[in-house]
Amino acid sequence: MLFLVVASLRERKAAFAGAFLALFCAAALVSAGGTLLQTGLRGSIAPERYAGTPVVVSGDQNVHATKKKGKRKAKPIAERAWIPADLAGRIRALPGVAKAVPEVTFPVTVGGAPGWGHGWGSAELTPFTLASGRPPRGGHEAVVDAAHAGAEVRAGGRTYEVVGVTTRNARHQATVFFADEEAHRLAGRPGLVSAIGVWPRIDVSAALAGTTALASAGDARGRVEFPAAERSRVKLISLGGAICGTSLLVAVLVVSGTIALSLQQRQRELALLRAVAATPRQLRRMIGREALAVGVCAASLGAAAGPLPAAWMRTRFVALGAVPENLHLVSGPFPVLAAIGATVVAGWASARLSARRIARIRPVEALGEAGLAQRTGPGRVVVGVLVLAGSVVLTIVLSGLSTEAAASPVVVLTALLWTIAVALLGPPLTRAALAVLTLPLRASRAGGFLAAANLRFASARMASVVTPLCLLVALTSTILFSRTTMERATTAERDAGTVAAHTVGPRVPAEAARALREVPGVTEVTEVVRTTVRIGLDKRSAQGVTAGAGTLDLGVTAGDLGALSPGTVAVGEGLGRRVGDTLSLTLGDGTPVRVKVVAVYARTLAFGDLTFDHALLAAHVDDPRGTVLIAGTASPAALTAALRPYGLRLGSGPGERAAGPDAEAGLVAMGLVIGFALIAAVNTLAMATSERSREFALLRLAGATRRQILGMLTLETALVALLATAAGTAIALVTLTAYAHGMTGGPPRPSTGVHLGLVAATAAVAVAATLLPARLALRRPAL
């Protein structure tokens, strides 16, 4: 048996090369996703400003809740959690504590770029020392780090005089120091501090009893210093898991099709083995061992290459701002071993399943390949119908999901499940479709006649080719147009709901908003700040607007938005709340509040699930500076003059808001999966064509010219591409319709031009992947 396995691998290099490539790409993607997942689980962020502090006391960056069966769960909050300032005194009172230094953290602008300000008293947390100048003493003085010497410092709408420069700088953050009293004023959190540094390293839990404060040491200090980096770890967990799961499903679909095609091309060989007394079990074992041999080799190489796409994705995530630069990839054996194991098992299982019917053929069927190729086993039909039913159920579920976190993974899974159903039911569906599509070809010239005959005879082979092309179109359309659906629906709501004449932003200080209110002709200035809050453990988008908000039309369906105050909230229709209800939630910095619902509105895509009074939300975000909307008849010149002291520019209308970094990062991650689907499609087409050299030789001997054969292949591929793109488009349309119904309440909004380009590109790739190996095969002698 081992001899047959080795002989098969040696003699059918093209067939096994196709399976090798598919398994290699699958293992590389799974390994890359596993690397991101491992980074999310085990990645650490080295402290910079807290590098000289043995212990850092800070607020809990998670909200906790008890779920079913008494299990406690935690979810990260969106902003920095603050702690009572008097904790520093309690910590100093502990035996063994040498000192406890509190600090505050607030946003500043350094040289036109964002940075963070602190009180000079907390400079020793690093420690920062002066290279030149002196410490800040008055309310208009600041000290900058070594990387920003000579830069202008702005905070709270004011420009500060730089009186000193430190000897060092933090690598991943611009750091500015102010007089302690001024720093607390700019932070705007009376009685609170962002962290407390403790010397030496000692257990301070006794002083923290009864509070939500936590003590951190070692690398955990970096998580306190960079809370956004800690939240990025959670993003990497979800992205890595999505890549692994999607890649495995695509791999099973692609590899099973590739192996099935390979076995179809070996029907005569396998039948002859049966004729010389090989049992079905022996054939299955031989095919399984072949798959194991190819799978182990391909998966090992692919898994070892996985860190390369993982590093590329991390680089892109950093460029997009979805992941901080100081969160580095964590390498280890687990992603590689998991990728090898998952890919090898997927390849072996696909081979064994594909071999079940092939191994039962009778020896006399060696000369009856047509009959074998046209039959579809009842088991496959039953499984196909069950998967089809599952696709319908999942589509219905998707149509009821109204949050991005819930719908995003389901939308890709739905498209994949529909594609699997098409793949399982492919031969009979392809046979029926090609019977209709080939009617005009039967009366055409030699190329068309030959193409029609081939398509009717080899419907099983064509079904194997249709599947990866269908997957490519369905997956790409679903991923691209789910994004355009949300963007266009959001833009439409924002355009309809923003009635302001001008906008300014982002990061507009309150002082600039006050200056705009004093410009003649301005009737209203609305400050808008955005964040996310938690209702229980569910994350919801929120905005805070100043009183009146006459520049916004949220589409209020009940209540009065004018009644908004610090103790109230307006909610989107999707939350299922009514006017007068009381809502308990956790603000972005972990502060629990109870607010009364005073209005319900419809335009949640553009304006968030909840709308608060600006004063309430701004007091609980890291950066209270936001966007400003201006209504009235004031001239642009007057508005521009009012903004000039703050270094801001005037905009017009609602403006376009680009997709967030998380959405861009998801598109990058899924782009690799789309690339895998593209490689699989090219691989399958090239494999299906290269194995037809015997057929081409017979056609040449029968008098067919190279031009006629290439014309035949072009027509075949065009019809197959037409069938695949139609099926992929239908799958994407069904999936996107359900997605749009749940998320926007309207129809999907694809880009017609992009879709036509995708169809044309798919057809071009299919033709190229068919004709190039065909030309190589036709160069061989006809005998």
Coordinates of C-alpha atoms in Angstrom, one line a residue, residues 142-694:
A142 CA 4.7 73.8 30.7
V143 CA 7.6 71.3 30.3
V144 CA 7.8 69.1 27.2
D145 CA 9.7 65.8 26.7
A146 CA 12.9 65.7 24.7
A147 CA 11.2 64.6 21.5
H148 CA 9.1 67.8 21.4
A149 CA 11.5 70.6 22.3
G150 CA 10.4 73.8 20.6
A151 CA 6.9 72.5 19.9
E152 CA 3.8 74.6 20.7
V153 CA 1.7 73.3 23.6
R154 CA -2.1 73.8 23.7
A155 CA -4.5 72.6 26.3
G156 CA -7.9 73.8 27.3
G157 CA -8.0 76.3 24.4
R158 CA -4.9 78.0 25.7
T159 CA -1.3 78.2 24.4
Y160 CA 1.3 77.5 27.1
E161 CA 4.8 78.8 27.5
V162 CA 7.4 76.0 27.4
V163 CA 9.9 76.7 30.3
G164 CA 11.7 73.4 30.3
V165 CA 12.7 70.2 28.4
T166 CA 13.2 66.8 29.9
T167 CA 16.2 64.5 29.4
R168 CA 14.1 61.7 27.9
N169 CA 10.8 61.0 26.2
A170 CA 8.3 58.2 26.1
R171 CA 8.5 56.4 22.8
H172 CA 4.8 56.0 22.1
Q173 CA 3.3 59.1 23.6
A174 CA 3.9 62.8 23.7
T175 CA 4.3 63.9 27.3
V176 CA 3.8 67.4 28.7
F177 CA 4.0 68.5 32.3
F178 CA 2.1 71.4 34.0
A179 CA 2.0 72.9 37.5
D180 CA 0.1 70.5 39.7
E181 CA -2.8 72.9 40.4
E182 CA -3.1 73.7 36.7
A183 CA -3.0 70.0 35.8
H184 CA -5.9 69.2 38.1
R185 CA -7.9 72.2 36.6
L186 CA -7.3 70.9 33.1
A187 CA -8.2 67.4 34.0
G188 CA -11.6 68.6 35.3
R189 CA -12.0 65.7 37.7
P190 CA -12.1 67.2 41.2
G191 CA -11.3 64.6 43.9
L192 CA -10.2 62.0 41.4
V193 CA -6.8 60.9 40.0
S194 CA -6.0 58.6 37.1
A195 CA -3.3 56.6 38.9
I196 CA -1.1 56.4 42.0
G197 CA 2.5 55.3 41.9
V198 CA 3.7 53.4 45.0
W199 CA 7.3 52.7 46.3
P200 CA 8.6 50.1 47.0
R201 CA 6.9 47.0 45.6
I202 CA 4.5 46.1 48.4
D203 CA 1.0 44.6 48.9
V204 CA -1.4 47.6 49.1
S205 CA -4.6 45.6 48.9
A206 CA -5.6 46.6 52.5
A207 CA -5.8 50.2 51.5
L208 CA -7.9 49.4 48.4
A209 CA -10.6 47.4 50.3
G210 CA -14.0 48.7 49.5
T211 CA -13.0 50.4 46.3
T212 CA -12.8 49.3 42.6
A213 CA -9.1 50.2 42.5
L214 CA -6.5 47.6 41.5
A215 CA -2.8 47.4 42.0
S216 CA -0.5 46.4 39.1
A217 CA 3.2 45.5 38.9
G218 CA 5.6 44.3 36.2
D219 CA 4.2 44.3 32.6
A220 CA 0.7 44.8 34.0
R221 CA 1.7 48.5 34.5
G222 CA 1.7 48.9 30.8
R223 CA -1.9 47.9 30.6
V224 CA -2.7 50.7 33.1
E225 CA -0.6 53.2 31.1
F226 CA -2.1 52.3 27.8
P227 CA -5.7 51.3 28.3
A228 CA -6.4 51.6 24.5
A229 CA -3.7 49.0 23.9
E230 CA -5.4 46.7 26.4
R231 CA -8.7 47.1 24.5
S232 CA -6.8 46.3 21.3
R233 CA -5.9 42.9 22.7
V234 CA -9.6 42.1 22.8
K235 CA -9.9 43.2 19.1
L236 CA -7.1 40.8 18.2
I237 CA -8.8 37.9 19.9
S238 CA -12.0 38.4 17.9
L239 CA -10.1 39.1 14.6
G240 CA -7.8 36.1 15.1
G241 CA -10.7 33.8 15.9
A242 CA -12.6 35.1 12.9
I243 CA -9.6 34.5 10.6
C244 CA -9.1 31.0 12.0
G245 CA -12.7 29.9 11.7
T246 CA -13.4 31.4 8.3
S247 CA -10.1 30.1 6.9
L248 CA -10.9 26.6 8.1
L249 CA -14.4 26.6 6.6
V250 CA -13.0 27.9 3.3
A251 CA -10.2 25.4 3.5
V252 CA -12.6 22.5 4.0
L253 CA -14.7 23.7 1.1
V254 CA -11.7 24.3 -1.2
V255 CA -9.7 21.2 -0.3
S256 CA -12.7 18.9 -0.5
G257 CA -13.4 20.2 -4.0
T258 CA -9.8 19.9 -5.1
I259 CA -9.5 16.4 -3.8
A260 CA -12.8 15.4 -5.4
L261 CA -11.6 16.8 -8.7
S262 CA -8.4 14.9 -8.4
L263 CA -10.2 11.6 -7.7
Q264 CA -12.5 12.2 -10.7
Q265 CA -9.4 12.5 -12.8
R266 CA -8.2 9.1 -11.5
Q267 CA -11.4 7.1 -12.0
R268 CA -9.9 4.7 -14.6
E269 CA -6.8 4.2 -12.4
L270 CA -8.9 3.4 -9.3
A271 CA -11.2 1.2 -11.2
L272 CA -8.2 -0.8 -12.6
L273 CA -6.9 -1.2 -9.0
R274 CA -10.3 -2.7 -8.1
A275 CA -10.0 -5.0 -11.1
V276 CA -6.7 -6.4 -9.7
A277 CA -8.5 -7.3 -6.4
A278 CA -8.0 -4.1 -4.4
T279 CA -10.8 -3.8 -1.8
P280 CA -12.8 -0.6 -1.2
R281 CA -11.1 -0.3 2.2
Q282 CA -7.6 -0.5 0.7
L283 CA -8.5 2.2 -1.8
R284 CA -9.8 4.4 1.0
R285 CA -6.7 3.8 3.0
M286 CA -4.5 4.6 0.1
I287 CA -6.3 7.8 -0.7
G288 CA -6.3 8.8 3.0
R289 CA -2.6 8.2 3.3
E290 CA -1.9 10.2 0.1
A291 CA -3.9 13.1 1.7
L292 CA -1.9 12.7 5.0
A293 CA 1.4 12.7 3.2
V294 CA 0.5 15.8 1.2
G295 CA -1.2 17.4 4.1
V296 CA 1.6 17.0 6.6
C297 CA 4.1 18.5 4.2
A298 CA 1.9 21.4 3.0
A299 CA 0.6 22.2 6.5
S300 CA 4.0 22.2 8.1
L301 CA 5.4 24.6 5.6
G302 CA 2.3 26.7 5.5
A303 CA 2.0 26.9 9.3
A304 CA 5.7 27.9 9.6
A305 CA 5.0 30.7 7.1
G306 CA 2.0 31.9 9.1
P307 CA 3.8 34.5 11.1
L308 CA 4.6 36.4 7.9
P309 CA 1.0 37.3 7.0
A310 CA 0.4 37.9 10.8
A311 CA 3.2 40.4 10.9
W312 CA 1.8 42.1 7.7
M313 CA -1.6 42.3 9.2
R314 CA -0.2 43.8 12.4
T315 CA 1.6 46.4 10.4
R316 CA -1.6 47.4 8.6
F317 CA -3.5 47.4 11.9
V318 CA -1.0 49.8 13.4
A319 CA -1.1 52.1 10.3
L320 CA -4.9 52.2 10.6
G321 CA -4.8 53.0 14.3
A322 CA -6.6 49.8 15.3
V323 CA -3.7 48.4 17.2
P324 CA -1.0 50.4 19.1
E325 CA 2.6 50.2 17.9
N326 CA 3.8 48.9 21.3
L327 CA 1.6 45.8 21.2
H328 CA 3.9 43.3 19.6
L329 CA 3.1 39.9 18.2
V330 CA 3.5 36.9 20.5
S331 CA 5.1 34.0 18.8
G332 CA 4.9 30.4 20.0
P333 CA 4.3 26.8 19.0
F334 CA 0.6 26.7 19.7
P335 CA -0.6 28.5 16.5
V336 CA 1.8 26.5 14.3
L337 CA 0.8 23.2 15.9
A338 CA -2.9 24.0 15.8
A339 CA -2.7 25.0 12.2
I340 CA -0.9 21.8 11.2
G341 CA -3.4 19.7 13.1
A342 CA -6.5 21.4 11.9
T343 CA -5.3 21.5 8.2
V344 CA -4.1 17.9 8.1
V345 CA -7.4 16.7 9.7
A346 CA -9.4 18.8 7.2
G347 CA -7.4 17.4 4.2
W348 CA -7.6 13.8 5.4
A349 CA -11.3 14.0 6.2
S350 CA -12.1 15.6 2.9
A351 CA -10.1 12.8 1.1
R352 CA -11.8 10.0 3.0
L353 CA -15.3 11.4 2.3
S354 CA -14.5 12.0 -1.4
A355 CA -13.2 8.4 -1.6
R356 CA -16.2 6.7 -0.2
R357 CA -18.2 6.5 -3.4
I358 CA -15.1 6.2 -5.7
A359 CA -13.9 3.2 -3.8
R360 CA -17.2 1.4 -4.3
I361 CA -17.0 1.4 -8.1
R362 CA -17.1 -1.9 -10.0
P363 CA -14.1 -2.9 -12.1
V364 CA -16.2 -2.8 -15.3
E365 CA -16.7 0.9 -14.8
A366 CA -13.2 1.6 -15.8
L367 CA -14.5 1.9 -19.4
G368 CA -17.7 3.8 -18.3
E369 CA -16.4 7.0 -16.9
A370 CA -19.4 9.0 -18.2
G371 CA -21.9 7.1 -16.1
L372 CA -19.7 7.4 -13.0
A373 CA -19.2 11.2 -13.5
Q374 CA -22.8 12.0 -13.8
R375 CA -24.2 10.3 -10.7
T376 CA -24.6 12.1 -7.4
G377 CA -24.9 9.9 -4.4
P378 CA -28.1 10.1 -2.3
G379 CA -26.1 10.8 0.9
R380 CA -24.6 14.0 -0.7
V381 CA -28.0 15.2 -1.8
V382 CA -29.4 14.6 1.7
V383 CA -26.5 16.5 3.4
G384 CA -26.8 19.2 0.8
V385 CA -30.5 19.7 1.5
L386 CA -29.8 19.8 5.3
V387 CA -27.1 22.4 4.8
L388 CA -29.5 24.4 2.6
A389 CA -32.1 24.3 5.3
G390 CA -29.4 25.5 7.8
S391 CA -28.6 28.3 5.4
V392 CA -32.2 29.4 5.4
V393 CA -32.4 29.3 9.2
L394 CA -29.1 31.3 9.6
T395 CA -30.3 33.9 7.1
I396 CA -33.5 34.4 9.1
V397 CA -31.4 34.7 12.3
L398 CA -29.1 37.3 10.5
S399 CA -32.1 39.4 9.5
G400 CA -33.0 39.8 13.2
L401 CA -29.5 41.0 14.4
S402 CA -29.3 44.7 14.8
T403 CA -25.8 45.2 16.3
E404 CA -22.5 45.2 14.4
A405 CA -20.8 42.9 17.0
A406 CA -23.5 40.3 16.6
A407 CA -24.0 40.6 12.8
S408 CA -20.5 40.8 11.5
P409 CA -19.3 37.2 12.1
V410 CA -22.7 35.8 11.1
V411 CA -22.9 37.6 7.8
V412 CA -19.7 35.9 6.5
L413 CA -20.8 32.5 8.0
T414 CA -24.1 32.8 6.2
A415 CA -22.4 33.4 2.8
L416 CA -20.1 30.4 3.5
L417 CA -23.0 28.1 4.4
W418 CA -24.9 29.0 1.3
T419 CA -21.8 28.3 -0.8
I420 CA -21.3 24.9 0.9
A421 CA -24.9 24.0 0.1
V422 CA -24.3 25.0 -3.6
A423 CA -21.1 22.9 -3.6
L424 CA -22.9 19.8 -2.2
L425 CA -25.7 20.1 -4.7
G426 CA -23.4 21.3 -7.4
P427 CA -23.4 18.4 -9.9
P428 CA -27.2 18.2 -10.5
L429 CA -27.6 22.0 -10.3
T430 CA -24.7 22.5 -12.7
R431 CA -26.0 19.8 -15.1
A432 CA -29.4 21.5 -15.2
A433 CA -28.0 25.0 -15.7
L434 CA -25.5 23.9 -18.4
A435 CA -28.2 22.1 -20.3
V436 CA -29.9 25.4 -20.8
L437 CA -26.8 27.6 -21.3
T438 CA -25.3 25.3 -23.9
L439 CA -28.3 25.3 -26.2
P440 CA -27.0 28.2 -28.4
L441 CA -23.6 26.5 -28.6
R442 CA -24.8 23.3 -30.1
A443 CA -25.5 24.9 -33.5
S444 CA -22.3 27.0 -33.6
R445 CA -18.9 26.2 -35.1
A446 CA -16.5 23.5 -34.0
G447 CA -15.4 25.4 -30.9
G448 CA -18.9 26.0 -29.6
F449 CA -20.0 22.4 -30.4
L450 CA -17.0 20.9 -28.6
A451 CA -17.6 23.2 -25.6
A452 CA -21.3 22.2 -25.4
A453 CA -20.4 18.5 -25.6
N454 CA -17.7 18.8 -22.9
L455 CA -19.9 20.8 -20.5
R456 CA -22.8 18.2 -20.8
F457 CA -20.4 15.3 -20.3
A458 CA -18.2 16.7 -17.6
S459 CA -20.8 18.4 -15.4
A460 CA -19.2 17.0 -12.2
R461 CA -15.8 18.4 -13.2
M462 CA -17.4 21.7 -14.0
A463 CA -19.2 21.7 -10.7
S464 CA -15.8 21.4 -8.9
V465 CA -14.7 24.5 -10.9
V466 CA -17.9 26.5 -10.2
T467 CA -17.5 26.1 -6.4
P468 CA -14.3 28.1 -5.9
L469 CA -15.4 30.8 -8.4
C470 CA -18.8 31.0 -6.7
L471 CA -17.0 31.2 -3.3
L472 CA -14.8 34.1 -4.5
V473 CA -17.7 36.1 -5.8
A474 CA -20.0 35.4 -2.8
L475 CA -17.4 36.1 -0.2
T476 CA -15.9 39.2 -1.8
S477 CA -19.3 40.7 -2.5
T478 CA -20.6 40.0 1.0
I479 CA -17.6 41.5 2.7
L480 CA -17.3 44.6 0.5
F481 CA -21.0 45.4 0.2
S482 CA -21.9 44.8 3.9
R483 CA -19.6 47.7 4.5
T484 CA -21.0 49.9 1.7
T485 CA -24.5 49.1 3.0
M486 CA -23.7 50.4 6.4
E487 CA -21.7 53.4 5.1
R488 CA -24.4 54.5 2.7
A489 CA -27.2 54.0 5.2
T490 CA -25.2 55.9 7.8
T491 CA -24.3 58.7 5.4
A492 CA -28.0 59.1 4.4
E493 CA -29.1 59.3 8.0
R494 CA -26.3 61.8 8.8
D495 CA -27.1 64.0 5.9
A496 CA -30.8 64.0 6.8
G497 CA -30.2 64.5 10.5
T498 CA -27.6 67.2 10.4
V499 CA -29.2 70.6 9.7
A500 CA -26.1 72.6 10.7
A501 CA -24.6 75.0 8.1
H502 CA -21.0 74.3 9.3
T503 CA -19.0 71.8 11.2
V504 CA -15.7 72.1 13.1
G505 CA -13.6 69.2 14.4
P506 CA -12.4 66.9 15.6
R507 CA -11.0 67.8 19.1
V508 CA -12.6 71.2 19.5
P509 CA -12.1 72.6 23.0
A510 CA -15.0 74.1 25.0
E511 CA -13.3 77.6 24.8
A512 CA -13.5 77.5 21.0
A513 CA -17.2 76.6 21.1
R514 CA -17.8 79.6 23.4
A515 CA -16.0 81.8 21.0
L516 CA -18.2 80.6 18.1
R517 CA -21.4 81.4 20.1
E518 CA -20.3 85.0 20.3
V519 CA -20.0 85.4 16.5
P520 CA -22.8 87.7 15.1
G521 CA -25.3 85.6 13.2
V522 CA -24.7 82.3 15.0
T523 CA -28.0 81.0 16.3
E524 CA -26.8 77.8 17.8
V525 CA -23.6 75.9 18.5
T526 CA -23.9 72.2 19.4
E527 CA -20.9 70.4 20.9
V528 CA -20.9 66.7 20.2
V529 CA -18.7 64.1 22.0
R530 CA -18.9 60.4 21.2
T531 CA -18.0 57.2 23.2
T532 CA -19.4 53.8 24.0
V533 CA -21.3 52.7 27.2
R534 CA -22.4 49.4 28.6
I535 CA -26.0 48.3 29.3
G536 CA -25.2 45.3 31.4
L537 CA -22.3 43.8 29.3
D538 CA -23.7 44.9 26.0
K539 CA -21.7 47.7 24.3
R540 CA -23.7 50.6 22.9
S541 CA -22.6 53.7 20.9
A542 CA -23.4 57.0 22.6
Q543 CA -23.1 60.7 21.9
G544 CA -23.4 63.7 24.2
V545 CA -24.9 67.0 22.8
T546 CA -25.3 70.4 24.4
A547 CA -28.7 71.6 25.3
G548 CA -31.1 72.5 22.5
A549 CA -29.3 70.5 19.8
G550 CA -31.3 72.4 17.1
T551 CA -28.6 71.5 14.7
L552 CA -29.6 67.8 14.8
D553 CA -32.7 66.0 13.7
L554 CA -32.5 62.5 15.2
G555 CA -35.9 61.4 13.9
V556 CA -37.6 61.6 17.3
T557 CA -40.6 59.2 17.4
A558 CA -41.6 59.8 21.0
G559 CA -40.9 62.3 23.7
D560 CA -39.0 65.5 23.5
L561 CA -35.2 65.9 22.9
G562 CA -35.4 69.3 24.4
A563 CA -36.0 67.8 27.8
L564 CA -32.5 66.3 27.7
S565 CA -30.5 67.0 31.0
P566 CA -27.7 65.4 32.9
G567 CA -30.1 62.9 34.5
T568 CA -31.9 61.9 31.3
V569 CA -31.2 60.1 28.0
A570 CA -32.7 59.7 24.6
V571 CA -32.6 56.2 23.2
G572 CA -32.8 54.5 19.8
E573 CA -35.8 52.5 18.8
G574 CA -33.8 49.3 18.8
L575 CA -33.3 49.3 22.5
G576 CA -37.0 48.6 23.1
R577 CA -37.4 51.4 25.7
R578 CA -40.2 53.8 26.2
V579 CA -40.5 57.4 27.4
G580 CA -40.5 57.4 31.2
D581 CA -38.5 54.2 31.6
T582 CA -35.4 54.2 33.9
L583 CA -32.2 52.9 32.4
S584 CA -29.2 51.6 34.4
L585 CA -25.9 51.6 32.5
T586 CA -22.2 52.1 32.9
L587 CA -20.5 55.1 31.3
G588 CA -17.3 54.9 29.3
D589 CA -15.1 55.3 32.4
G590 CA -16.9 52.7 34.4
T591 CA -19.2 55.0 36.3
P592 CA -22.6 53.5 36.9
V593 CA -25.6 55.8 36.4
R594 CA -29.4 55.6 36.3
V595 CA -31.1 57.9 33.8
K596 CA -34.7 58.5 32.7
V597 CA -35.7 58.1 29.1
V598 CA -37.1 61.4 27.7
A599 CA -37.1 60.6 24.0
V600 CA -37.0 57.8 21.5
Y601 CA -35.4 58.4 18.0
A602 CA -34.9 56.4 14.8
R603 CA -31.6 57.6 13.3
T604 CA -29.3 55.4 15.4
L605 CA -26.8 54.5 12.6
A606 CA -25.5 58.1 12.3
F607 CA -26.1 59.3 15.9
G608 CA -25.6 56.3 18.1
D609 CA -27.9 54.1 20.3
L610 CA -28.1 56.7 23.1
T611 CA -27.9 60.5 23.3
F612 CA -26.9 62.1 26.6
D613 CA -26.5 65.7 27.7
H614 CA -23.1 66.8 26.8
A615 CA -22.1 67.8 30.4
L616 CA -22.8 64.3 31.6
L617 CA -20.8 62.4 28.9
A618 CA -17.9 64.9 28.6
A619 CA -17.2 64.4 32.3
H620 CA -16.6 60.7 31.8
V621 CA -14.4 60.5 28.7
D622 CA -10.7 60.7 28.3
D623 CA -11.0 63.5 25.7
P624 CA -14.0 65.8 26.1
R625 CA -13.1 67.7 22.9
G626 CA -15.4 66.7 20.1
T627 CA -17.2 68.0 17.0
V628 CA -19.0 71.3 16.9
L629 CA -22.1 72.0 14.7
I630 CA -23.0 75.6 13.8
A631 CA -26.3 77.0 12.8
G632 CA -27.1 80.5 11.7
T633 CA -26.3 83.1 9.1
A634 CA -22.8 84.0 10.2
S635 CA -20.3 84.5 7.5
P636 CA -17.5 81.9 7.0
A637 CA -14.9 84.6 7.3
A638 CA -16.2 85.6 10.8
L639 CA -16.3 82.0 11.9
T640 CA -12.8 81.4 10.6
A641 CA -11.5 84.4 12.4
A642 CA -13.0 83.1 15.7
L643 CA -11.4 79.7 15.2
R644 CA -7.9 81.0 14.2
P645 CA -6.6 81.4 17.8
Y646 CA -7.4 77.7 18.4
G647 CA -5.7 76.4 15.3
L648 CA -9.0 75.0 13.9
R649 CA -10.6 75.1 10.4
L650 CA -14.2 75.5 9.4
G651 CA -16.1 72.8 7.5
S652 CA -19.5 72.8 5.7
G653 CA -22.4 70.5 6.0
P654 CA -22.4 67.2 8.0
G655 CA -19.1 66.1 6.4
E656 CA -18.0 62.6 5.5
R657 CA -16.8 60.4 8.4
A658 CA -14.5 57.6 7.3
A659 CA -15.0 54.1 8.5
G660 CA -13.5 53.5 11.9
P661 CA -10.1 51.7 12.3
D662 CA -11.8 48.5 13.6
A663 CA -13.9 48.2 10.4
E664 CA -10.8 48.8 8.3
A665 CA -8.9 46.2 10.3
G666 CA -11.7 43.7 9.7
L667 CA -11.5 44.4 6.0
V668 CA -7.7 43.8 6.0
A669 CA -8.2 40.5 7.8
M670 CA -11.0 39.3 5.5
G671 CA -8.9 40.4 2.6
L672 CA -6.5 37.6 3.2
V673 CA -9.3 35.1 3.2
I674 CA -10.5 36.6 -0.1
G675 CA -7.0 36.2 -1.4
F676 CA -7.1 32.5 -0.3
A677 CA -10.4 32.1 -2.2
L678 CA -8.8 33.7 -5.3
I679 CA -5.8 31.3 -5.1
A680 CA -8.1 28.4 -4.7
A681 CA -10.1 29.4 -7.8
V682 CA -7.0 29.7 -9.9
N683 CA -5.6 26.5 -8.5
T684 CA -8.7 24.5 -9.3
L685 CA -9.1 25.9 -12.8
A686 CA -5.4 25.2 -13.6
M687 CA -5.6 21.7 -12.2
A688 CA -8.8 20.9 -14.1
T689 CA -7.2 22.1 -17.3
S690 CA -3.7 20.6 -17.0
E691 CA -5.2 17.1 -16.5
R692 CA -7.0 17.3 -19.9
S693 CA -3.8 16.9 -21.9
R694 CA -4.9 13.4 -23.1

